[in-house]
Amino acid sequence: TRPFNRPSQFLIILALALSSAAWPAGSSCAAQRDASPSLSDPLPHAYPQDDLTPLYEKAARYILEQTGYDKKKGHCFVFGAAQGRLAYEIAQRSDLYLFATEQDKEKVHSARDTLLKAKMYGNRITLHHGTLDKLRYSDYGAALVVSDTVMSQGRCSGSAAEMYRMVRPHGGVALIGQPRDCPNKLKRAHLEQWLTQGKLDYEISEDKNGLWARIERGPLAGAGEWTKMWGDLGNTACSLD
């Protein structure tokens, strides 16, 4: 066979080889690909219909509507995943990919099993076991940060500063709290003390939607802008950061 005369010829052939048409029907690779639901597919119900179900549904709707992520894509971090129910309800109502840390190893295993049965674990939601005082992730990893632990247990665990470290610059937001009528009620003084210890600027709302703290991150100090293909209208191909 003749060698490839141009790199582009090799790339075209490689792309064709890796396309879905290259996988024969019935192959294990094709079956695995088809088994993964798209974001628009209705997801099977994973958790029991109990008294907590409407609370989690209400919390997920409120979080997404208040942050705009009912219509946007991105990554959401769950700071304290508990049994994974808040992550599940958010995934049901958005195009977000969720990753989470939970301190209780048994809860992590239980939540993984439940989400696997619902065909959501690994493609929409990922859970890790670890401490909430020192997270295993790099800075600014999420556009949205929430907490199931705060909602379900009514207490703030771990470091508020570590929670905030995950919020991305220039529009990232953390919305921490719970809707009304949760069995374990979150006290406003406790929430404010936790956030103050983390030296965070926040806004608290307490109304018919429940008790919620909103923490946003603006642009980083010294950050520049790259608004056009070549930097700016003058095509400078550089930024001022």
PDB file of N, CA and C in Angstrom, residues 77-82 101-104 107 130-135 145-166 176-178 184-187 190-198 200 215:
ATOM      1  N   PHE A  77     -20.899  20.188  41.408  1.00  0.00           N
ATOM      2  CA  PHE A  77     -20.239  19.452  42.486  1.00  0.00           C
ATOM      3  C   PHE A  77     -21.163  19.396  43.689  1.00  0.00           C
ATOM      4  N   VAL A  78     -21.341  18.187  44.235  1.00  0.00           N
ATOM      5  CA  VAL A  78     -22.163  17.998  45.428  1.00  0.00           C
ATOM      6  C   VAL A  78     -21.235  17.829  46.625  1.00  0.00           C
ATOM      7  N   PHE A  79     -21.222  18.813  47.482  1.00  0.00           N
ATOM      8  CA  PHE A  79     -20.354  18.856  48.655  1.00  0.00           C
ATOM      9  C   PHE A  79     -21.068  18.147  49.801  1.00  0.00           C
ATOM     10  N   GLY A  80     -20.823  16.837  49.902  1.00  0.00           N
ATOM     11  CA  GLY A  80     -21.573  16.006  50.832  1.00  0.00           C
ATOM     12  C   GLY A  80     -22.749  15.395  50.103  1.00  0.00           C
ATOM     13  N   ALA A  81     -22.536  14.190  49.548  1.00  0.00           N
ATOM     14  CA  ALA A  81     -23.527  13.600  48.647  1.00  0.00           C
ATOM     15  C   ALA A  81     -24.628  12.845  49.369  1.00  0.00           C
ATOM     16  N   ALA A  82     -24.403  12.499  50.663  1.00  0.00           N
ATOM     17  CA  ALA A  82     -25.369  11.690  51.410  1.00  0.00           C
ATOM     18  C   ALA A  82     -25.707  10.418  50.620  1.00  0.00           C
ATOM     19  N   THR A 101     -18.490  14.314  46.638  1.00  0.00           N
ATOM     20  CA  THR A 101     -17.704  13.698  47.707  1.00  0.00           C
ATOM     21  C   THR A 101     -18.606  13.466  48.906  1.00  0.00           C
ATOM     22  N   GLU A 102     -18.477  12.277  49.492  1.00  0.00           N
ATOM     23  CA  GLU A 102     -19.233  11.929  50.691  1.00  0.00           C
ATOM     24  C   GLU A 102     -18.270  11.289  51.696  1.00  0.00           C
ATOM     25  N   GLN A 103     -18.414  11.679  52.967  1.00  0.00           N
ATOM     26  CA  GLN A 103     -17.484  11.200  53.994  1.00  0.00           C
ATOM     27  C   GLN A 103     -17.827   9.792  54.490  1.00  0.00           C
ATOM     28  N   ASP A 104     -19.074   9.391  54.376  1.00  0.00           N
ATOM     29  CA  ASP A 104     -19.526   8.084  54.857  1.00  0.00           C
ATOM     30  C   ASP A 104     -19.355   7.051  53.743  1.00  0.00           C
ATOM     31  N   LYS A 107     -22.492   5.042  52.701  1.00  0.00           N
ATOM     32  CA  LYS A 107     -23.427   5.819  51.878  1.00  0.00           C
ATOM     33  C   LYS A 107     -22.937   5.900  50.430  1.00  0.00           C
ATOM     34  N   GLY A 130     -14.389  10.606  50.595  1.00  0.00           N
ATOM     35  CA  GLY A 130     -13.304  11.471  51.030  1.00  0.00           C
ATOM     36  C   GLY A 130     -13.773  12.468  52.064  1.00  0.00           C
ATOM     37  N   THR A 131     -12.835  13.206  52.605  1.00  0.00           N
ATOM     38  CA  THR A 131     -13.135  14.202  53.620  1.00  0.00           C
ATOM     39  C   THR A 131     -13.611  15.503  52.974  1.00  0.00           C
ATOM     40  N   LEU A 132     -14.465  16.219  53.688  1.00  0.00           N
ATOM     41  CA  LEU A 132     -14.942  17.520  53.220  1.00  0.00           C
ATOM     42  C   LEU A 132     -14.090  18.667  53.752  1.00  0.00           C
ATOM     43  N   ASP A 133     -13.046  18.325  54.504  1.00  0.00           N
ATOM     44  CA  ASP A 133     -12.120  19.354  54.989  1.00  0.00           C
ATOM     45  C   ASP A 133     -10.974  19.588  54.015  1.00  0.00           C
ATOM     46  N   LYS A 134     -10.676  18.592  53.187  1.00  0.00           N
ATOM     47  CA  LYS A 134      -9.621  18.729  52.178  1.00  0.00           C
ATOM     48  C   LYS A 134     -10.020  17.880  50.979  1.00  0.00           C
ATOM     49  N   LEU A 135     -10.580  18.532  49.971  1.00  0.00           N
ATOM     50  CA  LEU A 135     -11.081  17.830  48.795  1.00  0.00           C
ATOM     51  C   LEU A 135      -9.947  17.386  47.889  1.00  0.00           C
ATOM     52  N   VAL A 145     -22.262  24.506  42.776  1.00  0.00           N
ATOM     53  CA  VAL A 145     -21.943  23.682  43.951  1.00  0.00           C
ATOM     54  C   VAL A 145     -23.172  23.642  44.859  1.00  0.00           C
ATOM     55  N   VAL A 146     -23.541  22.437  45.290  1.00  0.00           N
ATOM     56  CA  VAL A 146     -24.681  22.242  46.190  1.00  0.00           C
ATOM     57  C   VAL A 146     -24.260  21.270  47.290  1.00  0.00           C
ATOM     58  N   SER A 147     -25.159  21.017  48.242  1.00  0.00           N
ATOM     59  CA  SER A 147     -24.841  20.074  49.315  1.00  0.00           C
ATOM     60  C   SER A 147     -26.080  19.297  49.715  1.00  0.00           C
ATOM     61  N   ASP A 148     -26.005  17.976  49.608  1.00  0.00           N
ATOM     62  CA  ASP A 148     -27.082  17.107  50.086  1.00  0.00           C
ATOM     63  C   ASP A 148     -26.982  16.936  51.598  1.00  0.00           C
ATOM     64  N   THR A 149     -25.777  16.943  52.136  1.00  0.00           N
ATOM     65  CA  THR A 149     -25.600  16.794  53.580  1.00  0.00           C
ATOM     66  C   THR A 149     -26.282  17.919  54.342  1.00  0.00           C
ATOM     67  N   VAL A 150     -26.089  19.137  53.881  1.00  0.00           N
ATOM     68  CA  VAL A 150     -26.723  20.281  54.538  1.00  0.00           C
ATOM     69  C   VAL A 150     -28.239  20.149  54.468  1.00  0.00           C
ATOM     70  N   MET A 151     -28.745  19.735  53.316  1.00  0.00           N
ATOM     71  CA  MET A 151     -30.183  19.620  53.148  1.00  0.00           C
ATOM     72  C   MET A 151     -30.778  18.500  53.999  1.00  0.00           C
ATOM     73  N   SER A 152     -30.180  17.333  53.944  1.00  0.00           N
ATOM     74  CA  SER A 152     -30.775  16.166  54.585  1.00  0.00           C
ATOM     75  C   SER A 152     -30.505  16.095  56.087  1.00  0.00           C
ATOM     76  N   GLN A 153     -29.345  16.582  56.525  1.00  0.00           N
ATOM     77  CA  GLN A 153     -28.976  16.473  57.934  1.00  0.00           C
ATOM     78  C   GLN A 153     -29.161  17.771  58.708  1.00  0.00           C
ATOM     79  N   GLY A 154     -29.342  18.878  57.986  1.00  0.00           N
ATOM     80  CA  GLY A 154     -29.554  20.152  58.655  1.00  0.00           C
ATOM     81  C   GLY A 154     -28.329  20.691  59.357  1.00  0.00           C
ATOM     82  N   ARG A 155     -27.153  20.272  58.900  1.00  0.00           N
ATOM     83  CA  ARG A 155     -25.909  20.774  59.500  1.00  0.00           C
ATOM     84  C   ARG A 155     -24.844  20.917  58.422  1.00  0.00           C
ATOM     85  N   CYS A 156     -23.923  21.814  58.668  1.00  0.00           N
ATOM     86  CA  CYS A 156     -22.860  22.104  57.713  1.00  0.00           C
ATOM     87  C   CYS A 156     -21.597  21.355  58.125  1.00  0.00           C
ATOM     88  N   SER A 157     -21.167  20.439  57.303  1.00  0.00           N
ATOM     89  CA  SER A 157     -19.972  19.649  57.589  1.00  0.00           C
ATOM     90  C   SER A 157     -18.821  20.114  56.722  1.00  0.00           C
ATOM     91  N   GLY A 158     -17.602  19.851  57.205  1.00  0.00           N
ATOM     92  CA  GLY A 158     -16.425  20.179  56.411  1.00  0.00           C
ATOM     93  C   GLY A 158     -16.106  21.664  56.398  1.00  0.00           C
ATOM     94  N   SER A 159     -15.264  22.041  55.470  1.00  0.00           N
ATOM     95  CA  SER A 159     -14.754  23.405  55.382  1.00  0.00           C
ATOM     96  C   SER A 159     -15.519  24.208  54.334  1.00  0.00           C
ATOM     97  N   ALA A 160     -16.076  25.326  54.738  1.00  0.00           N
ATOM     98  CA  ALA A 160     -16.760  26.206  53.794  1.00  0.00           C
ATOM     99  C   ALA A 160     -15.780  26.755  52.758  1.00  0.00           C
ATOM    100  N   ALA A 161     -14.544  27.013  53.179  1.00  0.00           N
ATOM    101  CA  ALA A 161     -13.537  27.509  52.243  1.00  0.00           C
ATOM    102  C   ALA A 161     -13.219  26.475  51.173  1.00  0.00           C
ATOM    103  N   GLU A 162     -13.181  25.184  51.567  1.00  0.00           N
ATOM    104  CA  GLU A 162     -12.946  24.123  50.589  1.00  0.00           C
ATOM    105  C   GLU A 162     -14.128  24.003  49.627  1.00  0.00           C
ATOM    106  N   MET A 163     -15.328  24.137  50.148  1.00  0.00           N
ATOM    107  CA  MET A 163     -16.514  24.130  49.289  1.00  0.00           C
ATOM    108  C   MET A 163     -16.420  25.239  48.247  1.00  0.00           C
ATOM    109  N   TYR A 164     -16.078  26.439  48.699  1.00  0.00           N
ATOM    110  CA  TYR A 164     -16.006  27.595  47.793  1.00  0.00           C
ATOM    111  C   TYR A 164     -14.861  27.464  46.797  1.00  0.00           C
ATOM    112  N   ARG A 165     -13.805  26.758  47.179  1.00  0.00           N
ATOM    113  CA  ARG A 165     -12.660  26.579  46.279  1.00  0.00           C
ATOM    114  C   ARG A 165     -13.067  25.909  44.968  1.00  0.00           C
ATOM    115  N   MET A 166     -14.136  25.144  45.002  1.00  0.00           N
ATOM    116  CA  MET A 166     -14.579  24.434  43.807  1.00  0.00           C
ATOM    117  C   MET A 166     -15.356  25.309  42.834  1.00  0.00           C
ATOM    118  N   ILE A 176     -26.411  26.773  48.859  1.00  0.00           N
ATOM    119  CA  ILE A 176     -26.376  25.825  49.961  1.00  0.00           C
ATOM    120  C   ILE A 176     -27.553  26.095  50.892  1.00  0.00           C
ATOM    121  N   GLY A 177     -28.332  25.059  51.188  1.00  0.00           N
ATOM    122  CA  GLY A 177     -29.452  25.229  52.107  1.00  0.00           C
ATOM    123  C   GLY A 177     -30.432  24.089  51.993  1.00  0.00           C
ATOM    124  N   GLN A 178     -31.700  24.385  52.312  1.00  0.00           N
ATOM    125  CA  GLN A 178     -32.730  23.355  52.238  1.00  0.00           C
ATOM    126  C   GLN A 178     -34.102  24.013  52.074  1.00  0.00           C
ATOM    127  N   ASN A 184     -34.852  17.440  59.310  1.00  0.00           N
ATOM    128  CA  ASN A 184     -33.760  17.982  60.118  1.00  0.00           C
ATOM    129  C   ASN A 184     -33.553  19.443  59.718  1.00  0.00           C
ATOM    130  N   LYS A 185     -34.109  20.332  60.501  1.00  0.00           N
ATOM    131  CA  LYS A 185     -34.153  21.740  60.140  1.00  0.00           C
ATOM    132  C   LYS A 185     -32.780  22.394  60.265  1.00  0.00           C
ATOM    133  N   LEU A 186     -32.388  23.120  59.233  1.00  0.00           N
ATOM    134  CA  LEU A 186     -31.135  23.883  59.227  1.00  0.00           C
ATOM    135  C   LEU A 186     -31.379  25.234  59.880  1.00  0.00           C
ATOM    136  N   LYS A 187     -30.551  25.570  60.857  1.00  0.00           N
ATOM    137  CA  LYS A 187     -30.692  26.851  61.545  1.00  0.00           C
ATOM    138  C   LYS A 187     -29.857  27.923  60.857  1.00  0.00           C
ATOM    139  N   HIS A 190     -26.461  28.746  62.427  1.00  0.00           N
ATOM    140  CA  HIS A 190     -25.448  27.724  62.157  1.00  0.00           C
ATOM    141  C   HIS A 190     -24.881  27.879  60.748  1.00  0.00           C
ATOM    142  N   LEU A 191     -25.739  28.119  59.758  1.00  0.00           N
ATOM    143  CA  LEU A 191     -25.295  28.310  58.380  1.00  0.00           C
ATOM    144  C   LEU A 191     -24.405  29.549  58.255  1.00  0.00           C
ATOM    145  N   GLU A 192     -24.831  30.638  58.870  1.00  0.00           N
ATOM    146  CA  GLU A 192     -24.046  31.874  58.800  1.00  0.00           C
ATOM    147  C   GLU A 192     -22.693  31.718  59.485  1.00  0.00           C
ATOM    148  N   GLN A 193     -22.660  31.034  60.618  1.00  0.00           N
ATOM    149  CA  GLN A 193     -21.390  30.817  61.322  1.00  0.00           C
ATOM    150  C   GLN A 193     -20.416  30.016  60.464  1.00  0.00           C
ATOM    151  N   TRP A 194     -20.920  28.974  59.806  1.00  0.00           N
ATOM    152  CA  TRP A 194     -20.081  28.130  58.952  1.00  0.00           C
ATOM    153  C   TRP A 194     -19.500  28.940  57.794  1.00  0.00           C
ATOM    154  N   LEU A 195     -20.319  29.732  57.154  1.00  0.00           N
ATOM    155  CA  LEU A 195     -19.853  30.539  56.027  1.00  0.00           C
ATOM    156  C   LEU A 195     -18.878  31.623  56.478  1.00  0.00           C
ATOM    157  N   THR A 196     -19.140  32.217  57.633  1.00  0.00           N
ATOM    158  CA  THR A 196     -18.249  33.257  58.162  1.00  0.00           C
ATOM    159  C   THR A 196     -16.887  32.675  58.522  1.00  0.00           C
ATOM    160  N   GLN A 197     -16.864  31.475  59.084  1.00  0.00           N
ATOM    161  CA  GLN A 197     -15.590  30.819  59.394  1.00  0.00           C
ATOM    162  C   GLN A 197     -14.769  30.575  58.129  1.00  0.00           C
ATOM    163  N   GLY A 198     -15.434  30.378  56.997  1.00  0.00           N
ATOM    164  CA  GLY A 198     -14.746  30.216  55.722  1.00  0.00           C
ATOM    165  C   GLY A 198     -14.363  31.521  55.071  1.00  0.00           C
ATOM    166  N   LEU A 200     -16.254  33.875  53.756  1.00  0.00           N
ATOM    167  CA  LEU A 200     -16.949  33.997  52.483  1.00  0.00           C
ATOM    168  C   LEU A 200     -17.940  35.156  52.518  1.00  0.00           C
ATOM    169  N   ILE A 215     -23.502  31.943  47.233  1.00  0.00           N
ATOM    170  CA  ILE A 215     -22.115  32.410  47.223  1.00  0.00           C
ATOM    171  C   ILE A 215     -21.619  32.380  45.782  1.00  0.00           C
TER     172      ILE A 215
END
